[in-house]
Amino acid sequence: MLGDHARAEDLANEVFLKLYRRPLSQDSGGNVPGWLYRTATNLGIDALRSLARRNRYEQEAARAENKNQIAEMPSIRL
């Protein structure tokens, strides 16, 4: 889903840490595999959204920097 094995491992660890810190209640029916799958999927989607947002901000910053550099260039007169 992420295309990065190391990042996927980090997210998997995060899922199990969430389960450890907050065990499922008896009301949930104890569907641990379903909870793990859903939580891992949600974390993966969040990571993809975060990456897309970061890329968009970096591209916008690069465009703004290019505009500033062009505006600061002295004009050449013939």
mmCIF file with all atom_site columns, C-alpha atoms in Angstrom:
data_model
loop_
_atom_site.group_PDB
_atom_site.id
_atom_site.type_symbol
_atom_site.label_atom_id
_atom_site.label_alt_id
_atom_site.label_comp_id
_atom_site.label_asym_id
_atom_site.label_entity_id
_atom_site.label_seq_id
_atom_site.pdbx_PDB_ins_code
_atom_site.Cartn_x
_atom_site.Cartn_y
_atom_site.Cartn_z
_atom_site.occupancy
_atom_site.B_iso_or_equiv
_atom_site.pdbx_formal_charge
_atom_site.auth_seq_id
_atom_site.auth_comp_id
_atom_site.auth_asym_id
_atom_site.auth_atom_id
_atom_site.pdbx_PDB_model_num
ATOM 1  C CA . MET A 1 1  ? 0.000   0.000  0.000   1.00 0.00 ? 1  MET A CA 1
ATOM 2  C CA . LEU A 1 2  ? 2.784   2.443  0.914   1.00 0.00 ? 2  LEU A CA 1
ATOM 3  C CA . GLY A 1 3  ? 5.448   1.271  -1.516  1.00 0.00 ? 3  GLY A CA 1
ATOM 4  C CA . ASP A 1 4  ? 8.065   1.499  1.245   1.00 0.00 ? 4  ASP A CA 1
ATOM 5  C CA . HIS A 1 5  ? 8.844   -1.657 3.191   1.00 0.00 ? 5  HIS A CA 1
ATOM 6  C CA . ALA A 1 6  ? 10.450  0.160  6.123   1.00 0.00 ? 6  ALA A CA 1
ATOM 7  C CA . ARG A 1 7  ? 7.542   2.590  6.502   1.00 0.00 ? 7  ARG A CA 1
ATOM 8  C CA . ALA A 1 8  ? 5.065   -0.303 6.353   1.00 0.00 ? 8  ALA A CA 1
ATOM 9  C CA . GLU A 1 9  ? 6.950   -2.061 9.157   1.00 0.00 ? 9  GLU A CA 1
ATOM 10 C CA . ASP A 1 10 ? 6.824   1.103  11.258  1.00 0.00 ? 10 ASP A CA 1
ATOM 11 C CA . LEU A 1 11 ? 3.070   1.368  10.754  1.00 0.00 ? 11 LEU A CA 1
ATOM 12 C CA . ALA A 1 12 ? 2.589   -2.314 11.628  1.00 0.00 ? 12 ALA A CA 1
ATOM 13 C CA . ASN A 1 13 ? 4.501   -1.751 14.858  1.00 0.00 ? 13 ASN A CA 1
ATOM 14 C CA . GLU A 1 14 ? 2.324   1.264  15.563  1.00 0.00 ? 14 GLU A CA 1
ATOM 15 C CA . VAL A 1 15 ? -0.833  -0.840 15.110  1.00 0.00 ? 15 VAL A CA 1
ATOM 16 C CA . PHE A 1 16 ? 0.327   -3.446 17.616  1.00 0.00 ? 16 PHE A CA 1
ATOM 17 C CA . LEU A 1 17 ? 1.388   -0.736 20.032  1.00 0.00 ? 17 LEU A CA 1
ATOM 18 C CA . LYS A 1 18 ? -2.124  0.754  19.832  1.00 0.00 ? 18 LYS A CA 1
ATOM 19 C CA . LEU A 1 19 ? -3.603  -2.658 20.616  1.00 0.00 ? 19 LEU A CA 1
ATOM 20 C CA . TYR A 1 20 ? -1.230  -3.112 23.541  1.00 0.00 ? 20 TYR A CA 1
ATOM 21 C CA . ARG A 1 21 ? -1.994  0.300  25.012  1.00 0.00 ? 21 ARG A CA 1
ATOM 22 C CA . ARG A 1 22 ? -5.748  0.021  24.599  1.00 0.00 ? 22 ARG A CA 1
ATOM 23 C CA . PRO A 1 23 ? -7.013  -3.572 24.504  1.00 0.00 ? 23 PRO A CA 1
ATOM 24 C CA . LEU A 1 24 ? -10.345 -4.210 22.807  1.00 0.00 ? 24 LEU A CA 1
ATOM 25 C CA . SER A 1 25 ? -13.371 -4.070 25.044  1.00 0.00 ? 25 SER A CA 1
ATOM 26 C CA . GLN A 1 26 ? -15.599 -7.066 25.633  1.00 0.00 ? 26 GLN A CA 1
ATOM 27 C CA . ASP A 1 27 ? -18.391 -5.276 23.744  1.00 0.00 ? 27 ASP A CA 1
ATOM 28 C CA . SER A 1 28 ? -16.433 -5.340 20.486  1.00 0.00 ? 28 SER A CA 1
ATOM 29 C CA . GLY A 1 29 ? -16.741 -9.104 20.287  1.00 0.00 ? 29 GLY A CA 1
ATOM 30 C CA . GLY A 1 30 ? -12.984 -9.565 20.444  1.00 0.00 ? 30 GLY A CA 1
ATOM 31 C CA . ASN A 1 31 ? -12.526 -9.355 16.683  1.00 0.00 ? 31 ASN A CA 1
ATOM 32 C CA . VAL A 1 32 ? -8.787  -8.726 16.941  1.00 0.00 ? 32 VAL A CA 1
ATOM 33 C CA . PRO A 1 33 ? -7.932  -9.648 13.307  1.00 0.00 ? 33 PRO A CA 1
ATOM 34 C CA . GLY A 1 34 ? -10.631 -7.295 12.003  1.00 0.00 ? 34 GLY A CA 1
ATOM 35 C CA . TRP A 1 35 ? -9.491  -4.515 14.307  1.00 0.00 ? 35 TRP A CA 1
ATOM 36 C CA . LEU A 1 36 ? -5.846  -4.994 13.275  1.00 0.00 ? 36 LEU A CA 1
ATOM 37 C CA . TYR A 1 37 ? -6.745  -4.950 9.585   1.00 0.00 ? 37 TYR A CA 1
ATOM 38 C CA . ARG A 1 38 ? -8.927  -1.846 9.868   1.00 0.00 ? 38 ARG A CA 1
ATOM 39 C CA . THR A 1 39 ? -6.426  0.024  12.019  1.00 0.00 ? 39 THR A CA 1
ATOM 40 C CA . ALA A 1 40 ? -3.518  -0.836 9.708   1.00 0.00 ? 40 ALA A CA 1
ATOM 41 C CA . THR A 1 41 ? -5.553  0.263  6.686   1.00 0.00 ? 41 THR A CA 1
ATOM 42 C CA . ASN A 1 42 ? -6.484  3.562  8.335   1.00 0.00 ? 42 ASN A CA 1
ATOM 43 C CA . LEU A 1 43 ? -2.868  4.270  9.317   1.00 0.00 ? 43 LEU A CA 1
ATOM 44 C CA . GLY A 1 44 ? -1.739  3.465  5.774   1.00 0.00 ? 44 GLY A CA 1
ATOM 45 C CA . ILE A 1 45 ? -4.304  5.838  4.278   1.00 0.00 ? 45 ILE A CA 1
ATOM 46 C CA . ASP A 1 46 ? -3.298  8.544  6.759   1.00 0.00 ? 46 ASP A CA 1
ATOM 47 C CA . ALA A 1 47 ? 0.373   8.074  5.815   1.00 0.00 ? 47 ALA A CA 1
ATOM 48 C CA . LEU A 1 48 ? -0.428  8.378  2.099   1.00 0.00 ? 48 LEU A CA 1
ATOM 49 C CA . ARG A 1 49 ? -2.456  11.534 2.683   1.00 0.00 ? 49 ARG A CA 1
ATOM 50 C CA . SER A 1 50 ? 0.320   13.014 4.778   1.00 0.00 ? 50 SER A CA 1
ATOM 51 C CA . LEU A 1 51 ? 2.890   12.274 2.079   1.00 0.00 ? 51 LEU A CA 1
ATOM 52 C CA . ALA A 1 52 ? 0.697   13.823 -0.620  1.00 0.00 ? 52 ALA A CA 1
ATOM 53 C CA . ARG A 1 53 ? 0.149   16.929 1.522   1.00 0.00 ? 53 ARG A CA 1
ATOM 54 C CA . ARG A 1 54 ? 3.888   17.258 2.220   1.00 0.00 ? 54 ARG A CA 1
ATOM 55 C CA . ASN A 1 55 ? 4.710   16.897 -1.491  1.00 0.00 ? 55 ASN A CA 1
ATOM 56 C CA . ARG A 1 56 ? 2.142   19.560 -2.391  1.00 0.00 ? 56 ARG A CA 1
ATOM 57 C CA . TYR A 1 57 ? 3.564   22.003 0.196   1.00 0.00 ? 57 TYR A CA 1
ATOM 58 C CA . GLU A 1 58 ? 7.114   21.385 -1.017  1.00 0.00 ? 58 GLU A CA 1
ATOM 59 C CA . GLN A 1 59 ? 6.123   21.978 -4.642  1.00 0.00 ? 59 GLN A CA 1
ATOM 60 C CA . GLU A 1 60 ? 4.350   25.208 -3.730  1.00 0.00 ? 60 GLU A CA 1
ATOM 61 C CA . ALA A 1 61 ? 7.386   26.373 -1.761  1.00 0.00 ? 61 ALA A CA 1
ATOM 62 C CA . ALA A 1 62 ? 9.671   25.564 -4.702  1.00 0.00 ? 62 ALA A CA 1
ATOM 63 C CA . ARG A 1 63 ? 7.444   27.549 -7.081  1.00 0.00 ? 63 ARG A CA 1
ATOM 64 C CA . ALA A 1 64 ? 7.415   30.524 -4.709  1.00 0.00 ? 64 ALA A CA 1
ATOM 65 C CA . GLU A 1 65 ? 11.215  30.367 -4.394  1.00 0.00 ? 65 GLU A CA 1
ATOM 66 C CA . ASN A 1 66 ? 11.582  30.295 -8.183  1.00 0.00 ? 66 ASN A CA 1
ATOM 67 C CA . LYS A 1 67 ? 9.309   33.328 -8.516  1.00 0.00 ? 67 LYS A CA 1
ATOM 68 C CA . ASN A 1 68 ? 11.380  35.208 -5.922  1.00 0.00 ? 68 ASN A CA 1
ATOM 69 C CA . GLN A 1 69 ? 14.627  34.373 -7.686  1.00 0.00 ? 69 GLN A CA 1
ATOM 70 C CA . ILE A 1 70 ? 13.265  35.512 -11.039 1.00 0.00 ? 70 ILE A CA 1
ATOM 71 C CA . ALA A 1 71 ? 11.937  38.760 -9.518  1.00 0.00 ? 71 ALA A CA 1
ATOM 72 C CA . GLU A 1 72 ? 15.340  39.475 -7.936  1.00 0.00 ? 72 GLU A CA 1
ATOM 73 C CA . MET A 1 73 ? 17.286  38.981 -11.170 1.00 0.00 ? 73 MET A CA 1
ATOM 74 C CA . PRO A 1 74 ? 18.525  42.264 -12.622 1.00 0.00 ? 74 PRO A CA 1
ATOM 75 C CA . SER A 1 75 ? 17.056  43.097 -15.990 1.00 0.00 ? 75 SER A CA 1
ATOM 76 C CA . ILE A 1 76 ? 19.504  43.289 -18.866 1.00 0.00 ? 76 ILE A CA 1
ATOM 77 C CA . ARG A 1 77 ? 19.395  46.451 -20.951 1.00 0.00 ? 77 ARG A CA 1
ATOM 78 C CA . LEU A 1 78 ? 20.789  46.671 -24.415 1.00 0.00 ? 78 LEU A CA 1
#
